[in-house]
Short mmCIF file of C-alpha atoms in Angstrom, two decimals:
data_model
loop_
_atom_site.label_atom_id
_atom_site.label_comp_id
_atom_site.label_asym_id
_atom_site.label_seq_id
_atom_site.Cartn_x
_atom_site.Cartn_y
_atom_site.Cartn_z
CA ASP A 271 32.00 21.67 -7.09
CA VAL A 272 32.53 19.37 -4.15
CA LYS A 273 34.89 16.77 -4.95
CA VAL A 274 35.37 13.34 -2.91
CA THR A 275 38.36 11.27 -4.23
CA GLN A 276 39.30 7.55 -3.60
CA SER A 277 42.36 6.63 -4.02
CA SER A 278 41.85 3.42 -6.01
CA ARG A 279 38.97 2.31 -8.25
CA TYR A 280 39.84 -1.35 -8.59
CA LEU A 281 41.76 -3.76 -6.07
CA VAL A 282 42.59 -7.38 -5.84
CA LYS A 283 43.98 -8.53 -2.61
CA ARG A 284 44.61 -11.93 -1.21
CA THR A 285 42.85 -13.71 1.93
CA GLY A 286 44.86 -12.29 5.24
CA GLU A 287 46.15 -9.16 3.42
CA LYS A 288 46.00 -5.58 5.04
CA VAL A 289 44.06 -3.26 3.03
CA PHE A 290 44.17 0.39 3.00
CA LEU A 291 41.09 2.39 1.35
CA GLU A 292 42.06 6.24 1.15
CA CYS A 293 39.35 9.08 0.71
CA VAL A 294 40.04 12.65 0.30
CA GLN A 295 37.26 15.58 0.24
CA ASP A 296 38.34 18.96 -0.77
CA MET A 297 35.02 20.95 0.95
CA ASP A 298 35.88 21.03 4.42
CA HIS A 299 33.17 18.77 5.43
CA GLU A 300 33.00 17.87 9.08
CA ASN A 301 31.17 14.51 8.61
CA MET A 302 32.90 11.54 6.70
CA PHE A 303 31.58 8.25 6.16
CA TRP A 304 32.47 4.67 4.79
CA TYR A 305 29.58 2.39 3.31
CA ARG A 306 29.72 -1.13 1.35
CA GLN A 307 27.25 -1.55 -1.44
CA ASP A 308 26.21 -5.25 -2.41
CA PRO A 309 23.52 -6.14 -4.67
CA GLY A 310 20.05 -6.24 -2.89
CA LEU A 311 21.38 -4.54 0.25
CA GLY A 312 21.73 -1.15 -0.65
CA LEU A 313 24.47 1.04 1.14
CA ARG A 314 25.17 -0.08 4.88
CA LEU A 315 27.48 1.98 6.90
CA ILE A 316 30.75 0.78 8.33
CA TYR A 317 32.10 3.59 10.31
CA PHE A 318 31.58 7.39 10.24
CA SER A 319 33.53 10.43 11.74
CA TYR A 320 32.17 13.71 12.63
CA ASP A 321 35.22 15.50 13.57
CA VAL A 322 39.38 15.04 13.35
CA LYS A 323 40.26 11.57 15.32
CA MET A 324 36.58 11.06 15.92
CA LYS A 325 35.07 7.71 15.01
CA GLU A 326 31.81 5.97 15.56
CA LYS A 327 30.44 2.44 14.55
CA GLY A 328 28.29 2.09 11.90
CA ASP A 329 25.99 -0.81 11.40
CA ILE A 330 28.46 -3.41 10.12
CA PRO A 331 32.08 -2.27 11.63
CA GLU A 332 33.21 -5.80 12.25
CA GLY A 333 36.56 -6.63 10.44
CA TYR A 334 37.31 -2.85 9.58
CA SER A 335 38.94 0.03 11.31
CA VAL A 336 38.99 3.65 10.24
CA SER A 337 41.59 6.60 10.77
CA ARG A 338 40.90 10.03 10.71
CA GLU A 339 44.16 12.47 11.36
CA LYS A 340 43.32 15.23 9.23
CA LYS A 341 39.86 16.49 8.41
CA GLU A 342 40.08 16.32 4.71
CA ARG A 343 41.26 12.47 4.92
CA PHE A 344 39.31 9.19 6.16
CA SER A 345 40.86 6.11 5.79
CA LEU A 346 39.24 2.43 5.93
CA ILE A 347 41.56 -0.27 7.09
CA LEU A 348 41.11 -3.94 6.58
CA GLU A 349 43.49 -5.49 8.93
CA SER A 350 43.21 -9.16 7.45
CA ALA A 351 40.88 -9.09 4.40
CA SER A 352 38.49 -11.89 3.84
CA THR A 353 36.50 -13.04 0.95
CA ASN A 354 33.33 -11.96 2.41
CA GLN A 355 34.86 -8.21 2.26
CA THR A 356 34.73 -8.45 -1.50
CA SER A 357 32.32 -5.57 -2.36
CA MET A 358 32.22 -1.85 -3.52
CA TYR A 359 33.04 0.56 -0.89
CA LEU A 360 31.80 4.25 -1.27
CA CYS A 361 33.32 7.15 0.78
CA ALA A 362 30.90 10.27 1.60
CA SER A 363 31.34 13.48 3.16
CA SER A 364 28.67 16.06 4.27
CA LEU A 365 28.55 19.32 6.04
CA GLN A 366 27.62 19.15 10.01
CA ILE A 367 23.79 19.03 10.53
CA ILE A 368 22.62 22.52 10.59
CA PHE A 369 19.13 23.78 11.69
CA GLY A 370 16.37 24.99 9.26
CA LEU A 371 12.98 26.37 9.37
CA ALA A 372 11.73 22.77 9.97
CA GLY A 373 14.26 21.96 12.51
CA ARG A 374 17.16 19.66 11.93
CA TYR A 375 18.30 19.60 8.49
CA THR A 376 20.01 16.78 6.92
CA GLY A 377 23.17 17.65 4.81
CA GLU A 378 23.76 16.39 1.29
CA LEU A 379 26.04 13.33 1.10
CA PHE A 380 28.76 13.67 -1.65
CA PHE A 381 30.17 10.47 -2.64
CA GLY A 382 33.35 9.23 -4.31
CA GLU A 383 33.00 7.10 -7.17
CA GLY A 384 33.84 3.88 -5.41
CA SER A 385 36.53 1.14 -4.73
CA ARG A 386 35.63 -1.98 -6.00
CA LEU A 387 37.58 -4.72 -3.87
CA THR A 388 37.70 -8.40 -4.65
CA VAL A 389 39.60 -10.55 -2.25
CA LEU A 390 40.61 -13.91 -3.35
CA THR B 629 17.59 -1.70 13.36
CA GLN B 630 16.01 0.72 11.33
CA LEU B 631 15.17 -0.64 7.65
CA LEU B 632 14.00 0.67 4.50
CA GLU B 633 12.79 -1.27 2.14
CA GLN B 634 12.27 -0.38 -1.40
CA SER B 635 9.84 -1.71 -4.04
CA PRO B 636 10.13 -2.84 -7.05
CA GLN B 637 13.67 -4.17 -6.73
CA PHE B 638 14.01 -4.01 -10.56
CA LEU B 639 11.99 -2.11 -13.14
CA SER B 640 12.25 -2.42 -16.74
CA ILE B 641 9.89 -0.14 -18.69
CA GLN B 642 9.48 0.95 -22.32
CA GLU B 643 10.51 5.00 -22.79
CA GLY B 644 7.21 7.18 -22.06
CA GLU B 645 5.99 5.12 -19.52
CA ASN B 646 5.34 6.36 -16.02
CA LEU B 647 6.29 4.39 -12.91
CA THR B 648 6.45 4.71 -9.12
CA VAL B 649 9.12 3.56 -6.63
CA TYR B 650 8.10 2.94 -3.01
CA CYS B 651 10.29 3.18 0.06
CA ASN B 652 8.80 1.97 3.24
CA SER B 653 9.77 1.81 6.96
CA SER B 654 8.39 1.08 10.43
CA SER B 655 10.73 3.64 11.82
CA VAL B 656 9.98 7.59 11.69
CA PHE B 657 12.78 9.70 10.01
CA SER B 658 13.65 13.28 10.39
CA SER B 659 14.18 13.67 6.69
CA LEU B 660 14.51 11.38 3.73
CA GLN B 661 16.47 11.83 0.72
CA TRP B 662 16.42 10.40 -2.86
CA TYR B 663 19.70 9.66 -4.59
CA ARG B 664 20.48 8.32 -8.11
CA GLN B 665 23.43 6.20 -8.74
CA GLU B 666 24.83 5.66 -12.50
CA PRO B 667 27.27 2.61 -13.38
CA GLY B 668 30.80 3.43 -12.14
CA GLU B 669 29.83 6.29 -10.35
CA GLY B 670 28.73 7.11 -6.57
CA PRO B 671 25.37 8.16 -5.95
CA VAL B 672 24.04 11.76 -6.37
CA LEU B 673 21.58 13.77 -4.34
CA LEU B 674 18.19 14.08 -6.22
CA VAL B 675 15.91 15.74 -3.54
CA THR B 676 15.52 16.10 0.08
CA VAL B 677 12.23 15.99 1.96
CA VAL B 678 11.76 17.02 5.64
CA THR B 679 8.30 17.83 6.39
CA GLY B 680 5.40 15.17 6.42
CA GLY B 681 3.17 14.99 3.46
CA GLU B 682 5.60 17.10 1.75
CA VAL B 683 5.62 16.97 -2.15
CA LYS B 684 8.39 17.99 -4.24
CA LYS B 685 9.00 18.27 -8.08
CA LEU B 686 11.97 17.97 -9.93
CA LYS B 687 11.13 18.38 -13.82
CA ARG B 688 9.39 14.90 -14.52
CA LEU B 689 10.23 13.50 -10.95
CA THR B 690 7.82 13.98 -8.19
CA PHE B 691 8.76 12.97 -4.60
CA GLN B 692 6.56 12.61 -1.48
CA PHE B 693 6.98 12.16 1.91
CA GLY B 694 4.46 10.12 3.92
CA ASP B 695 2.32 12.07 6.40
CA ALA B 696 4.05 9.86 9.21
CA ARG B 697 7.40 10.40 8.15
CA LYS B 698 7.88 6.48 7.59
CA ASP B 699 7.80 6.23 3.82
CA SER B 700 8.02 8.09 0.67
CA SER B 701 7.65 7.61 -2.98
CA LEU B 702 9.29 8.77 -6.35
CA HIS B 703 6.98 9.13 -9.35
CA ILE B 704 8.70 9.49 -12.79
CA THR B 705 6.33 10.65 -15.69
CA ALA B 706 7.27 9.96 -19.09
CA ALA B 707 10.31 8.34 -18.38
CA GLN B 708 13.46 8.44 -20.97
CA PRO B 709 16.40 6.48 -21.44
CA GLY B 710 18.70 8.92 -19.34
CA ASP B 711 16.54 8.08 -16.12
CA THR B 712 18.15 4.63 -16.11
CA GLY B 713 20.01 3.73 -12.88
CA LEU B 714 19.73 2.85 -9.12
CA TYR B 715 17.51 4.91 -7.15
CA LEU B 716 18.04 4.87 -3.36
CA CYS B 717 16.34 6.31 -0.68
CA ALA B 718 17.80 7.30 2.54
CA GLY B 719 16.46 8.10 5.96
CA TYR B 720 18.07 10.35 8.66
CA THR B 721 17.31 10.48 12.34
CA SER B 722 18.25 13.47 14.50
CA GLY B 723 21.11 13.28 16.94
CA THR B 724 22.45 10.05 15.03
CA TYR B 725 24.38 11.30 12.21
CA LYS B 726 23.46 8.36 10.50
CA TYR B 727 21.93 7.78 6.95
CA ILE B 728 19.94 4.66 6.68
CA PHE B 729 19.85 3.58 3.03
CA GLY B 730 17.16 1.56 0.99
CA THR B 731 17.60 -1.69 -0.67
CA GLY B 732 17.63 0.22 -4.01
CA THR B 733 15.41 0.31 -7.10
CA ARG B 734 17.40 -0.69 -10.52
CA LEU B 735 15.48 1.02 -13.38
CA LYS B 736 16.16 0.39 -17.05
CA VAL B 737 14.15 2.65 -19.68
CA LEU B 738 14.19 1.10 -23.05
CA ALA B 739 14.26 3.33 -26.10
#
């Protein structure tokens, strides 16, 4: 079974602190993603990576950065946490896009259990 | 910006009832996925649909992708308490690597 492990289930930080959220996957997936989940807004993409040392901004990258030094690990960094970053953070991984009979085919996203961050 | 709107946002029904959840967009997607998320866990994939007009069945769940690949629906027949959870649709556009998630439908099935 694919396993995506997020380092912390619950964190409480103070405004201005630096926060590291770690994510590790064990299935050799090329793609990794960081989403935040807020009620009524669904999942919003913060950053994603399709290869080691490669990163792309998602829809809401402001206030965040990422690091992918190894294929299995994707870290989300909040340089200076703010109260509006209180949220559930979800990491996901997937195989690289492959081609099926219908053309481009979307791989399944495998999610971690989430990290609930509270910034006071 | 691509948006996926889901309706209804909340749904509370009795065991045995049928229900339909809708996922709508003005954008065309290469494929669309449905996920279910239970409390304290990450979303888990239920199905992927890739062809306009495609219908897929998973036991009591029926998924349909619109002919124009802009919308989708999830129909549950004879809902059970085990169906309780947050249902999310996610659209994918070729070449972007990005999955756009819907706003979610929180379903509660009462015994």
